[in-house]
Amino acid sequence: MIASLRGIVIDKGLDYVVVECGGVGYHCHTTPAIVGSLERGSEAFVLTTLVVREDAQMLYAFTDSDQRQTFVALQKVSGVGARVALAIMSVLTPAELAAAVADGDAKTLQRAPGVGKRLAERMVVDLKGKLGALSSELSTPSAATNGSPQELSDSVRAQVEEALVGLGFTEAKAASTVSQVASRTEGAGLLEASSLLRAALSHLGGSK
């Protein structure tokens, strides 16, 4: 069981980081907010969970224990696998999730892609009293933007569409969602990819 990693971040995308430890690069799935908090070329310490499936062994990384506990707790709900759990955590922080469950706020839970009314109601019941101690707040640091807005916009658009397809959405749905979200966001050409992905996921969750 790989419980944690300490090493250099040698690569990262919208939903993963690669941490090199002892000459071995570990590909870890994670949320856009966590990706944004880790800098390429810098040392990082992450807590991990290994999810073993019939066709793959996948490592998930988090920067604090609340995030990891939330990820594990979510998968104990019938109908929530690792992919859906990560999608939920890409939209709601552990504290927001805990508050929604405590308040019986199924509508907030439905903001996450893959969470319909029935699953949200099941989450409220199954997670009641199990997330009370989770109070961490995630933050994504802002970053300076280089290059022209149009060049960045094209790059961001491609990255976000690829991430949405990886989460199970069709290419057409991913493209239309990114266009809708970007058109409503002032200065969309200057958005970070992680910010645009979070906005797209929230839009998809609210459009159900």
mmCIF file of C-alpha atoms in Angstrom:
data_model
loop_
_atom_site.group_PDB
_atom_site.id
_atom_site.type_symbol
_atom_site.label_atom_id
_atom_site.label_comp_id
_atom_site.label_asym_id
_atom_site.label_seq_id
_atom_site.Cartn_x
_atom_site.Cartn_y
_atom_site.Cartn_z
ATOM 1 C CA MET A 1 0.000 0.000 0.000
ATOM 2 C CA ILE A 2 1.458 3.363 -1.060
ATOM 3 C CA ALA A 3 0.284 5.818 1.617
ATOM 4 C CA SER A 4 2.339 8.887 0.697
ATOM 5 C CA LEU A 5 4.967 10.249 -1.662
ATOM 6 C CA ARG A 6 7.678 12.856 -1.247
ATOM 7 C CA GLY A 7 9.531 13.919 -4.358
ATOM 8 C CA ILE A 8 9.790 16.326 -7.272
ATOM 9 C CA VAL A 9 6.798 17.185 -9.425
ATOM 10 C CA ILE A 10 8.134 16.413 -12.905
ATOM 11 C CA ASP A 11 4.875 16.716 -14.836
ATOM 12 C CA LYS A 12 1.262 17.670 -14.325
ATOM 13 C CA GLY A 13 -1.982 18.083 -16.237
ATOM 14 C CA LEU A 14 -5.480 19.232 -15.329
ATOM 15 C CA ASP A 15 -6.273 16.124 -13.324
ATOM 16 C CA TYR A 16 -2.944 14.482 -12.530
ATOM 17 C CA VAL A 17 0.579 15.035 -11.268
ATOM 18 C CA VAL A 18 3.691 12.924 -11.694
ATOM 19 C CA VAL A 19 5.881 12.831 -8.592
ATOM 20 C CA GLU A 20 9.378 11.376 -8.970
ATOM 21 C CA CYS A 21 10.673 9.498 -5.933
ATOM 22 C CA GLY A 22 13.982 7.651 -6.040
ATOM 23 C CA GLY A 23 14.104 7.797 -9.817
ATOM 24 C CA VAL A 24 10.561 6.442 -10.243
ATOM 25 C CA GLY A 25 7.750 8.677 -11.491
ATOM 26 C CA TYR A 26 4.364 8.041 -9.867
ATOM 27 C CA HIS A 27 1.341 9.133 -11.925
ATOM 28 C CA CYS A 28 -1.293 10.356 -9.474
ATOM 29 C CA HIS A 29 -4.855 11.368 -10.316
ATOM 30 C CA THR A 30 -6.115 14.368 -8.365
ATOM 31 C CA THR A 31 -8.346 17.449 -8.527
ATOM 32 C CA PRO A 32 -7.661 20.652 -10.522
ATOM 33 C CA ALA A 33 -7.324 22.624 -7.283
ATOM 34 C CA ILE A 34 -4.628 20.304 -5.983
ATOM 35 C CA VAL A 35 -2.819 20.362 -9.324
ATOM 36 C CA GLY A 36 -2.832 24.152 -9.105
ATOM 37 C CA SER A 37 -1.226 24.053 -5.661
ATOM 38 C CA LEU A 38 1.744 21.958 -6.835
ATOM 39 C CA GLU A 39 4.530 23.505 -8.890
ATOM 40 C CA ARG A 40 6.433 21.635 -11.573
ATOM 41 C CA GLY A 41 10.071 21.236 -10.518
ATOM 42 C CA SER A 42 9.334 21.716 -6.816
ATOM 43 C CA GLU A 43 9.323 19.151 -4.024
ATOM 44 C CA ALA A 44 5.907 17.941 -3.003
ATOM 45 C CA PHE A 45 4.507 15.747 -0.260
ATOM 46 C CA VAL A 46 1.185 14.086 -1.009
ATOM 47 C CA LEU A 47 -0.988 11.533 0.733
ATOM 48 C CA THR A 48 -2.112 8.783 -1.591
ATOM 49 C CA THR A 49 -4.729 6.081 -2.027
ATOM 50 C CA LEU A 50 -4.294 3.131 -4.372
ATOM 51 C CA VAL A 51 -7.457 1.973 -6.146
ATOM 52 C CA VAL A 52 -7.160 -1.498 -7.654
ATOM 53 C CA ARG A 53 -9.492 -2.544 -10.452
ATOM 54 C CA GLU A 54 -9.537 -5.595 -12.666
ATOM 55 C CA ASP A 55 -7.918 -3.700 -15.515
ATOM 56 C CA ALA A 56 -5.781 -1.115 -13.719
ATOM 57 C CA GLN A 57 -4.109 0.082 -10.533
ATOM 58 C CA MET A 58 -4.605 3.818 -10.099
ATOM 59 C CA LEU A 59 -2.983 6.133 -7.569
ATOM 60 C CA TYR A 60 -4.842 9.185 -6.237
ATOM 61 C CA ALA A 61 -3.041 12.032 -4.484
ATOM 62 C CA PHE A 62 -4.157 14.609 -1.923
ATOM 63 C CA THR A 63 -2.427 17.358 0.028
ATOM 64 C CA ASP A 64 -4.121 16.751 3.381
ATOM 65 C CA SER A 65 -5.864 13.975 5.281
ATOM 66 C CA ASP A 66 -9.334 15.543 5.030
ATOM 67 C CA GLN A 67 -9.207 15.294 1.249
ATOM 68 C CA ARG A 68 -8.110 11.673 1.359
ATOM 69 C CA GLN A 69 -10.724 10.755 3.982
ATOM 70 C CA THR A 70 -13.416 12.422 1.884
ATOM 71 C CA PHE A 71 -12.315 10.490 -1.211
ATOM 72 C CA VAL A 72 -12.414 7.188 0.678
ATOM 73 C CA ALA A 73 -15.766 7.977 2.340
ATOM 74 C CA LEU A 74 -17.403 8.893 -0.954
ATOM 75 C CA GLN A 75 -16.560 5.524 -2.470
ATOM 76 C CA LYS A 76 -18.455 3.763 0.319
ATOM 77 C CA VAL A 77 -21.665 5.202 -1.124
ATOM 78 C CA SER A 78 -23.290 2.775 -3.560
ATOM 79 C CA GLY A 79 -22.912 4.136 -7.083
ATOM 80 C CA VAL A 80 -19.854 6.272 -6.347
ATOM 81 C CA GLY A 81 -16.583 4.963 -7.740
ATOM 82 C CA ALA A 82 -13.178 6.618 -7.797
ATOM 83 C CA ARG A 83 -13.908 8.626 -10.952
ATOM 84 C CA VAL A 84 -17.190 10.056 -9.631
ATOM 85 C CA ALA A 85 -15.633 10.710 -6.212
ATOM 86 C CA LEU A 86 -12.865 12.744 -7.827
ATOM 87 C CA ALA A 87 -15.375 14.631 -9.981
ATOM 88 C CA ILE A 88 -17.351 15.524 -6.852
ATOM 89 C CA MET A 89 -14.189 16.752 -5.139
ATOM 90 C CA SER A 90 -13.326 18.824 -8.218
ATOM 91 C CA VAL A 91 -16.486 20.870 -7.588
ATOM 92 C CA LEU A 92 -16.934 20.735 -3.794
ATOM 93 C CA THR A 93 -14.292 21.081 -1.094
ATOM 94 C CA PRO A 94 -14.415 18.638 1.838
ATOM 95 C CA ALA A 95 -15.941 21.399 3.972
ATOM 96 C CA GLU A 96 -18.612 22.221 1.379
ATOM 97 C CA LEU A 97 -19.435 18.546 0.960
ATOM 98 C CA ALA A 98 -19.671 18.022 4.725
ATOM 99 C CA ALA A 99 -21.932 21.061 5.075
ATOM 100 C CA ALA A 100 -24.218 19.894 2.255
ATOM 101 C CA VAL A 101 -24.552 16.437 3.809
ATOM 102 C CA ALA A 102 -25.170 17.858 7.287
ATOM 103 C CA ASP A 103 -27.865 20.207 5.935
ATOM 104 C CA GLY A 104 -29.451 17.530 3.744
ATOM 105 C CA ASP A 105 -28.738 19.787 0.760
ATOM 106 C CA ALA A 106 -29.053 17.340 -2.132
ATOM 107 C CA LYS A 107 -29.220 20.161 -4.700
ATOM 108 C CA THR A 108 -25.682 21.277 -3.881
ATOM 109 C CA LEU A 109 -24.448 17.710 -4.269
ATOM 110 C CA GLN A 110 -26.067 17.563 -7.700
ATOM 111 C CA ARG A 111 -23.679 20.260 -8.894
ATOM 112 C CA ALA A 112 -21.117 17.500 -9.367
ATOM 113 C CA PRO A 113 -21.058 15.634 -12.703
ATOM 114 C CA GLY A 114 -22.419 12.119 -12.402
ATOM 115 C CA VAL A 115 -24.555 12.936 -9.370
ATOM 116 C CA GLY A 116 -28.281 12.854 -10.026
ATOM 117 C CA LYS A 117 -31.129 13.383 -7.582
ATOM 118 C CA ARG A 118 -31.264 9.789 -6.334
ATOM 119 C CA LEU A 119 -27.520 9.511 -5.837
ATOM 120 C CA ALA A 120 -27.407 12.888 -4.064
ATOM 121 C CA GLU A 121 -30.152 11.776 -1.674
ATOM 122 C CA ARG A 122 -28.319 8.495 -1.067
ATOM 123 C CA MET A 123 -25.129 10.431 -0.305
ATOM 124 C CA VAL A 124 -26.952 12.532 2.288
ATOM 125 C CA VAL A 125 -28.176 9.384 4.043
ATOM 126 C CA ASP A 126 -25.008 7.273 3.751
ATOM 127 C CA LEU A 127 -22.567 10.060 4.678
ATOM 128 C CA LYS A 128 -24.622 11.597 7.497
ATOM 129 C CA GLY A 129 -22.429 11.955 10.570
ATOM 130 C CA LYS A 130 -19.337 10.677 8.784
ATOM 131 C CA LEU A 131 -17.948 13.967 7.480
ATOM 132 C CA GLY A 132 -18.428 16.236 10.476
ATOM 133 C CA ALA A 133 -14.722 16.444 11.275
ATOM 134 C CA LEU A 134 -13.780 17.366 7.728
ATOM 135 C CA SER A 135 -13.261 21.104 7.654
ATOM 136 C CA SER A 136 -10.323 21.745 5.322
ATOM 137 C CA GLU A 137 -10.648 24.457 2.725
ATOM 138 C CA LEU A 138 -8.804 24.081 -0.571
ATOM 139 C CA SER A 139 -7.518 27.074 -2.449
ATOM 140 C CA THR A 140 -6.083 27.405 -5.887
ATOM 141 C CA PRO A 141 -3.370 30.073 -6.024
ATOM 142 C CA SER A 142 -3.591 32.543 -8.825
ATOM 143 C CA ALA A 143 -0.839 32.522 -11.396
ATOM 144 C CA ALA A 144 0.544 35.102 -13.754
ATOM 145 C CA THR A 145 -0.366 34.581 -17.382
ATOM 146 C CA ASN A 146 2.235 34.575 -20.128
ATOM 147 C CA GLY A 147 1.680 34.898 -23.852
ATOM 148 C CA SER A 148 -1.261 36.439 -25.669
ATOM 149 C CA PRO A 149 -4.777 35.798 -24.343
ATOM 150 C CA GLN A 150 -5.860 34.111 -27.593
ATOM 151 C CA GLU A 151 -2.954 31.648 -27.538
ATOM 152 C CA LEU A 152 -3.631 30.786 -23.916
ATOM 153 C CA SER A 153 -7.345 30.475 -24.553
ATOM 154 C CA ASP A 154 -6.785 27.903 -27.299
ATOM 155 C CA SER A 155 -4.437 25.913 -25.076
ATOM 156 C CA VAL A 156 -6.768 26.083 -22.086
ATOM 157 C CA ARG A 157 -9.747 25.078 -24.199
ATOM 158 C CA ALA A 158 -7.964 21.988 -25.506
ATOM 159 C CA GLN A 159 -6.785 20.930 -22.047
ATOM 160 C CA VAL A 160 -10.216 21.342 -20.447
ATOM 161 C CA GLU A 161 -12.008 19.520 -23.257
ATOM 162 C CA GLU A 162 -9.521 16.642 -22.953
ATOM 163 C CA ALA A 163 -10.069 16.464 -19.187
ATOM 164 C CA LEU A 164 -13.863 16.388 -19.595
ATOM 165 C CA VAL A 165 -13.614 13.590 -22.152
ATOM 166 C CA GLY A 166 -11.414 11.725 -19.670
ATOM 167 C CA LEU A 167 -14.203 12.076 -17.087
ATOM 168 C CA GLY A 168 -16.627 10.353 -19.443
ATOM 169 C CA PHE A 169 -18.265 13.181 -21.387
ATOM 170 C CA THR A 170 -18.466 13.076 -25.184
ATOM 171 C CA GLU A 171 -16.188 15.318 -27.238
ATOM 172 C CA ALA A 172 -19.202 17.274 -28.492
ATOM 173 C CA LYS A 173 -20.535 17.818 -24.955
ATOM 174 C CA ALA A 174 -17.101 18.840 -23.710
ATOM 175 C CA ALA A 175 -16.604 21.341 -26.525
ATOM 176 C CA SER A 176 -20.054 22.919 -26.164
ATOM 177 C CA THR A 177 -19.734 23.167 -22.380
ATOM 178 C CA VAL A 178 -16.336 24.876 -22.537
ATOM 179 C CA SER A 179 -17.679 27.344 -25.117
ATOM 180 C CA GLN A 180 -20.718 28.173 -22.981
ATOM 181 C CA VAL A 181 -18.705 28.639 -19.793
ATOM 182 C CA ALA A 182 -15.980 30.693 -21.493
ATOM 183 C CA SER A 183 -18.499 32.963 -23.208
ATOM 184 C CA ARG A 184 -20.075 33.822 -19.848
ATOM 185 C CA THR A 185 -16.772 34.501 -18.121
ATOM 186 C CA GLU A 186 -15.229 37.943 -18.389
ATOM 187 C CA GLY A 187 -11.622 37.707 -19.588
ATOM 188 C CA ALA A 188 -12.023 34.024 -20.429
ATOM 189 C CA GLY A 189 -8.792 34.105 -22.421
ATOM 190 C CA LEU A 190 -6.888 34.691 -19.184
ATOM 191 C CA LEU A 191 -8.472 31.844 -17.211
ATOM 192 C CA GLU A 192 -6.273 29.108 -15.830
ATOM 193 C CA ALA A 193 -7.169 25.665 -17.089
ATOM 194 C CA SER A 194 -7.978 24.440 -13.559
ATOM 195 C CA SER A 195 -10.397 27.353 -13.002
ATOM 196 C CA LEU A 196 -12.157 26.772 -16.300
ATOM 197 C CA LEU A 197 -12.455 23.040 -15.604
ATOM 198 C CA ARG A 198 -14.051 23.679 -12.208
ATOM 199 C CA ALA A 199 -16.503 26.101 -13.849
ATOM 200 C CA ALA A 200 -17.304 23.569 -16.578
ATOM 201 C CA LEU A 201 -17.907 20.807 -14.037
ATOM 202 C CA SER A 202 -20.192 23.062 -12.004
ATOM 203 C CA HIS A 203 -22.108 23.951 -15.187
ATOM 204 C CA LEU A 204 -22.501 20.292 -16.131
ATOM 205 C CA GLY A 205 -23.665 19.457 -12.631
ATOM 206 C CA GLY A 206 -26.251 22.245 -12.653
ATOM 207 C CA SER A 207 -27.584 21.392 -16.110
ATOM 208 C CA LYS A 208 -28.916 17.974 -15.100
#
